[in-house]
Tab-separated table of C-alpha atoms in Angstrom:
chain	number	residue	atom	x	y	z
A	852	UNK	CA	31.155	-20.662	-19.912
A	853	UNK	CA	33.343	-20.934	-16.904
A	854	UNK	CA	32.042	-23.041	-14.050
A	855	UNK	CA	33.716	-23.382	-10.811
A	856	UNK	CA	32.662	-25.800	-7.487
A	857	UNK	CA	31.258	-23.521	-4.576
A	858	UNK	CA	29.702	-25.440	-2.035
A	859	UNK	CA	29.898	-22.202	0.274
A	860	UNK	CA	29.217	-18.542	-0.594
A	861	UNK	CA	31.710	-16.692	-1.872
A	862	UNK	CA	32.891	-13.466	-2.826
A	863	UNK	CA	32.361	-11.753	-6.011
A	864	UNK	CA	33.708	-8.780	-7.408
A	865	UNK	CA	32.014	-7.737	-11.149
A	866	UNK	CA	34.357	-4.762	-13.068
A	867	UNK	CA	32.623	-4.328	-16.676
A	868	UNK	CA	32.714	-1.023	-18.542
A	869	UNK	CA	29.607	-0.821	-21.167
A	870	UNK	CA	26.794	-3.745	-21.210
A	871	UNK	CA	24.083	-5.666	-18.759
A	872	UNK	CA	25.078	-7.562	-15.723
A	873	UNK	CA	23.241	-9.820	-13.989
A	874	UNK	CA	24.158	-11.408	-10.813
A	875	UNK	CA	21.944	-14.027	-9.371
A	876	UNK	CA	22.058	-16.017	-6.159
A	877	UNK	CA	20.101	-19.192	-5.621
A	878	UNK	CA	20.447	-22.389	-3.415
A	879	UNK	CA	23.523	-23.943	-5.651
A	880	UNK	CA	26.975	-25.481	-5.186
A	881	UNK	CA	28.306	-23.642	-8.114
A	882	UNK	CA	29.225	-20.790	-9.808
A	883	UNK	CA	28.417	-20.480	-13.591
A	884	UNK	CA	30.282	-17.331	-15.765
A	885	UNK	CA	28.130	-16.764	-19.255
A	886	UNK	CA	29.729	-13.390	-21.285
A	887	UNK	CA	27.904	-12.556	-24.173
A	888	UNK	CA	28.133	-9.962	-26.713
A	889	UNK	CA	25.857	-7.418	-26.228
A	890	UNK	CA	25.259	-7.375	-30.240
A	891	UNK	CA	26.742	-10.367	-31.832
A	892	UNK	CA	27.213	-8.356	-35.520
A	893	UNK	CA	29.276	-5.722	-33.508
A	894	UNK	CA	32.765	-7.129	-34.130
A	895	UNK	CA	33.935	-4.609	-31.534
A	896	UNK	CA	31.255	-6.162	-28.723
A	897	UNK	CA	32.352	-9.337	-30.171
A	898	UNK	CA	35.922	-9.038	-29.211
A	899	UNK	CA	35.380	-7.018	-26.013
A	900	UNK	CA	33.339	-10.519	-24.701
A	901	UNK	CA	36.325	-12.253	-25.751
A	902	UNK	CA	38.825	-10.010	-23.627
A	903	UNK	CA	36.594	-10.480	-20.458
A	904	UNK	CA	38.390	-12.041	-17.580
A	905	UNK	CA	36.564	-15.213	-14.734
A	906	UNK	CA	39.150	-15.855	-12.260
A	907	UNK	CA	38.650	-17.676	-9.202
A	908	UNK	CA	41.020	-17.879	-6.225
A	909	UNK	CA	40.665	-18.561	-2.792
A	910	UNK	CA	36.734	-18.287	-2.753
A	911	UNK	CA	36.853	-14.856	-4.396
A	912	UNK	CA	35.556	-14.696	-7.974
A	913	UNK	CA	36.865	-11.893	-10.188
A	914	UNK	CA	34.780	-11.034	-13.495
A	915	UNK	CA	36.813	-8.035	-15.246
A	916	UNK	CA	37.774	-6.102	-18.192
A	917	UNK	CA	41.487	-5.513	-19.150
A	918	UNK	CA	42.517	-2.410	-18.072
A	919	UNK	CA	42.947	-1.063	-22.053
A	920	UNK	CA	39.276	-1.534	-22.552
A	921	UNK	CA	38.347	0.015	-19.049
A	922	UNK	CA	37.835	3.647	-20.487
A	923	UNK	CA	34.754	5.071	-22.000
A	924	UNK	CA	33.238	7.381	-23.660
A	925	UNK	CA	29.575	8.632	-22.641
A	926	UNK	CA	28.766	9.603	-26.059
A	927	UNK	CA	28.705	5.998	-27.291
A	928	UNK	CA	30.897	4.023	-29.535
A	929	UNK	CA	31.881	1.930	-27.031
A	930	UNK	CA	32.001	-2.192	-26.861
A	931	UNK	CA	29.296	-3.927	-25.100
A	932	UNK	CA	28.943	-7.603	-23.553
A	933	UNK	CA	26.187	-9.295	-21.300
A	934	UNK	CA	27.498	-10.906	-18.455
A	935	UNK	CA	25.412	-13.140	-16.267
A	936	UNK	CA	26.912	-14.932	-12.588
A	937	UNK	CA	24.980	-16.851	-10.866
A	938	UNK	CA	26.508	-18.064	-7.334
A	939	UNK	CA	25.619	-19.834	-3.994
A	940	UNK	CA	22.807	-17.754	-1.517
A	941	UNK	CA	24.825	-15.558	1.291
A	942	UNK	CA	27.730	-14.506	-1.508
A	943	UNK	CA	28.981	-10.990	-1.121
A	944	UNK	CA	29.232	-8.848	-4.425
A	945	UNK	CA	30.911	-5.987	-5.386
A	946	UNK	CA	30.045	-4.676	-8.571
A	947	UNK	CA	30.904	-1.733	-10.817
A	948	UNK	CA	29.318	-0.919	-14.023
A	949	UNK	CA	30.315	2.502	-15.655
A	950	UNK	CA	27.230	2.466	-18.801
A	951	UNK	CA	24.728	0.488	-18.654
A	952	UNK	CA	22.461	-1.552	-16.693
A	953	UNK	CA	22.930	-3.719	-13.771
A	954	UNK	CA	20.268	-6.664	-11.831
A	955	UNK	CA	20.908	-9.000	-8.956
A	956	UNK	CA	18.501	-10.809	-7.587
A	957	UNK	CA	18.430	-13.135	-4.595
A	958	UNK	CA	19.618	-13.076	-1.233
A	959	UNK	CA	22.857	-11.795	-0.936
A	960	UNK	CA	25.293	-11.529	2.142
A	961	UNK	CA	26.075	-7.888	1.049
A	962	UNK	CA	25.836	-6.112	-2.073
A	963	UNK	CA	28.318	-2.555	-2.736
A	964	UNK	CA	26.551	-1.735	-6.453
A	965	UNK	CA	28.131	1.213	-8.514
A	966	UNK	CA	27.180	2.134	-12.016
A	967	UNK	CA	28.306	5.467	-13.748
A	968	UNK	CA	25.228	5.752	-16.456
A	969	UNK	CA	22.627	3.491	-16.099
A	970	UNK	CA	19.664	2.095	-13.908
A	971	UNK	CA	20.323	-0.601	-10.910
A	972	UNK	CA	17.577	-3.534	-10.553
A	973	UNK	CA	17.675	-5.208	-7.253
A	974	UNK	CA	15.284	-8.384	-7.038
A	975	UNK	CA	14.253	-10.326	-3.641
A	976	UNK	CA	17.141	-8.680	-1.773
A	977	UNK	CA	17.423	-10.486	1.645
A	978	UNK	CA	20.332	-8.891	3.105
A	979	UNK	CA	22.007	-5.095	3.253
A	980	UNK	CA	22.268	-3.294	-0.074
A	981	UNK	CA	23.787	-0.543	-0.817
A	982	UNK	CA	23.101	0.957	-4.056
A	983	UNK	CA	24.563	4.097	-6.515
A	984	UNK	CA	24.141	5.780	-9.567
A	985	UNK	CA	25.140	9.059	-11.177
A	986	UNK	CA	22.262	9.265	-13.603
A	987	UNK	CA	19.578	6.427	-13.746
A	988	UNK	CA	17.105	5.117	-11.392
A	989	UNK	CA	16.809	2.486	-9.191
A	990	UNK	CA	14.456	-0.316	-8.580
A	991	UNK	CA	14.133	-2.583	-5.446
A	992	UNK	CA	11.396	-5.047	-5.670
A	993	UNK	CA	10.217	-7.759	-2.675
A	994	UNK	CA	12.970	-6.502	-0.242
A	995	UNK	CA	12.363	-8.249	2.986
A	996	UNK	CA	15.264	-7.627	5.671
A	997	UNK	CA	18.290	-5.870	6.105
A	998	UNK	CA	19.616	-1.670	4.901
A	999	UNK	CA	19.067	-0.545	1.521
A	1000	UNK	CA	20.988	2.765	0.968
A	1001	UNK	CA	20.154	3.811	-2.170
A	1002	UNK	CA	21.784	6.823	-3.753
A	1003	UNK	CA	20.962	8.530	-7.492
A	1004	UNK	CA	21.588	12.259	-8.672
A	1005	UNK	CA	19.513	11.955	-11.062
A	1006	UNK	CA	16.520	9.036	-12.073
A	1007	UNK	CA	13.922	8.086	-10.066
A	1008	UNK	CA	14.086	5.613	-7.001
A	1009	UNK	CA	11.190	3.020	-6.504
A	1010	UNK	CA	11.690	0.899	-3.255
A	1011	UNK	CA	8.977	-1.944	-3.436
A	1012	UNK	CA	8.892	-4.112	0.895
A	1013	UNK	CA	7.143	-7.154	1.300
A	1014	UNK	CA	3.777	-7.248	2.833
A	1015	UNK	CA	4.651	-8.476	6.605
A	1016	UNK	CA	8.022	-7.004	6.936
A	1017	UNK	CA	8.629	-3.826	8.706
A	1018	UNK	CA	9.570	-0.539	7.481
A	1019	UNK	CA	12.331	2.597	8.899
A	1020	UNK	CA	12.431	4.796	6.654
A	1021	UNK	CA	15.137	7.799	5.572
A	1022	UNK	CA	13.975	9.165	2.385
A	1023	UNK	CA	15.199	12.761	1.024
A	1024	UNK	CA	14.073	14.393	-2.606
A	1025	UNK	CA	15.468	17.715	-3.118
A	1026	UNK	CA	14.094	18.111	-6.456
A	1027	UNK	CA	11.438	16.001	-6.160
A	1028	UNK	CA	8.842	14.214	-4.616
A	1029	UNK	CA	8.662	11.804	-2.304
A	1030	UNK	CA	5.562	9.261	-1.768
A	1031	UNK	CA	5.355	6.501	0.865
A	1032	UNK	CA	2.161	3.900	0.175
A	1033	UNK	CA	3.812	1.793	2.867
A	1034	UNK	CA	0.004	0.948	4.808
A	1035	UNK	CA	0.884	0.078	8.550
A	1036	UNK	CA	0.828	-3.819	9.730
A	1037	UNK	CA	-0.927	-5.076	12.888
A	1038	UNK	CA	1.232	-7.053	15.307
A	1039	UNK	CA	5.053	-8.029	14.760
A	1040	UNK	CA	7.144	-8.443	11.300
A	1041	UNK	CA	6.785	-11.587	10.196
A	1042	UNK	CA	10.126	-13.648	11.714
A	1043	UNK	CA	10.759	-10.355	13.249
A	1044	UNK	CA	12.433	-9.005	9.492
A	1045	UNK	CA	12.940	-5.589	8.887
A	1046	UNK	CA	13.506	-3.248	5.926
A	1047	UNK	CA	15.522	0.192	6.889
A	1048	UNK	CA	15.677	2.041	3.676
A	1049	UNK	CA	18.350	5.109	3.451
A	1050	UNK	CA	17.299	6.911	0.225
A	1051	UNK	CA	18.843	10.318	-1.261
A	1052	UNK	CA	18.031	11.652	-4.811
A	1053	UNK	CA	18.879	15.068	-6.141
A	1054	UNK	CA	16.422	14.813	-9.427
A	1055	UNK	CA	13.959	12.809	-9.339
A	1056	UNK	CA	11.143	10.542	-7.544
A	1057	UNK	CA	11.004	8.497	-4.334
A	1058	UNK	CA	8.808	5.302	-3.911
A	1059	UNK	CA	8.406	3.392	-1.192
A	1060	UNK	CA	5.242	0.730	-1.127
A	1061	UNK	CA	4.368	-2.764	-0.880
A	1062	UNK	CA	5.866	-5.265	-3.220
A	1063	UNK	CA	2.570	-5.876	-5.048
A	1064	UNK	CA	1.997	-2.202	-5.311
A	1065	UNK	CA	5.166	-0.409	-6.892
């Protein structure tokens, strides 16, 4: 379990072929590295979590694969791990997932999130997200300020905004629906926060409501 000192936010780029990542971002002056496999009587999973790279340099961390276990197949077969970060509030991540399924909660400086085949869960996002998936769906819950641009060809997209923060919304389903329960708020967003969601989806479902109501 690989621990490094980060009194300041840092940078944090997340390469993992096949398994669950979580990245998490609380008030700490740490950085903790925990890669599990995803089924410890898979020797294969077992020795893929073995393979997986934490580097740190220069307040960038680096959580990767080797480059011989970087290709996949969608039709399974493929070695899995679970891979969990948790960093300082106001990091920026960059993270890239091609199967599987992928969470960060927390406030977040910025947040590029790519996965191949699989859903995206983002939790208590306080900053700009942007967000993309070939097939899955993707789930924003208690967003309070900044851009979400959310992007799926195929899954469903459920967007859930704080009571108190305001809303622009940019929502296109071309083989779907799209439903706003977004009710409208008297006076000025709380601390004057914002929520601009940018949301495309080819097949599938939009949602956009309050927190307590998606």
């Amino acid at each position: 379990m690989p621990t490094f000192q980060t009194p300041q936010p840092i940078t944090v780029a997340v390469n993992v072929p096949s398994g669950e990542v979580a990245v998490v971002a609380s008030d700490r002056t740490d950085t903790v590295v925990v890669v599990l496999p995803a089924d410890t009587s898979s020797k294969a999973d077992v020795r893929a979590a073995e393979q997986i790279r934490a580097e740190f340099t220069d307040g960038k961390l680096t959580v990767e694969a080797p480059k011989k276990w970087k290709s996949f197949t969608p039709f399974g077969g493929n070695p899995s791990v679970s891979v969990t970060v948790e960093v300082p509030i106001g990091s920026a991540l960059d993270a890239t997932l091609a199967m599987g399924r992928l969470r960060i909660a927390g406030e977040f400086s910025g947040c590029d999130l790519e996965v191949s085949a699989g859903d995206i869960v983002i939790e208590r996002p306080g900053g700009s997200v942007t967000a993309k998936t070939a097939k899955g769906d993707i789930r924003v819950d208690d967003a309070v300020r900044g851009v979400l641009r959310l992007d799926t060809s195929m899954g469903d997209l459920e967007v859930g905004i704080r009571p108190g923060s305001a809303a622009r919304l940019e929502a296109n389903a071309l083989r779907g629906s799209v439903l706003n329960r977004l009710e409208p708020i008297e006076g000025s967003p709380e601390g004057g926060a914002t929520v601009q969601v940018v949301a495309r989806n080819l097949y599938g479902n939009v949602t956009i409501g309050h927190a307590t109501l998606v």
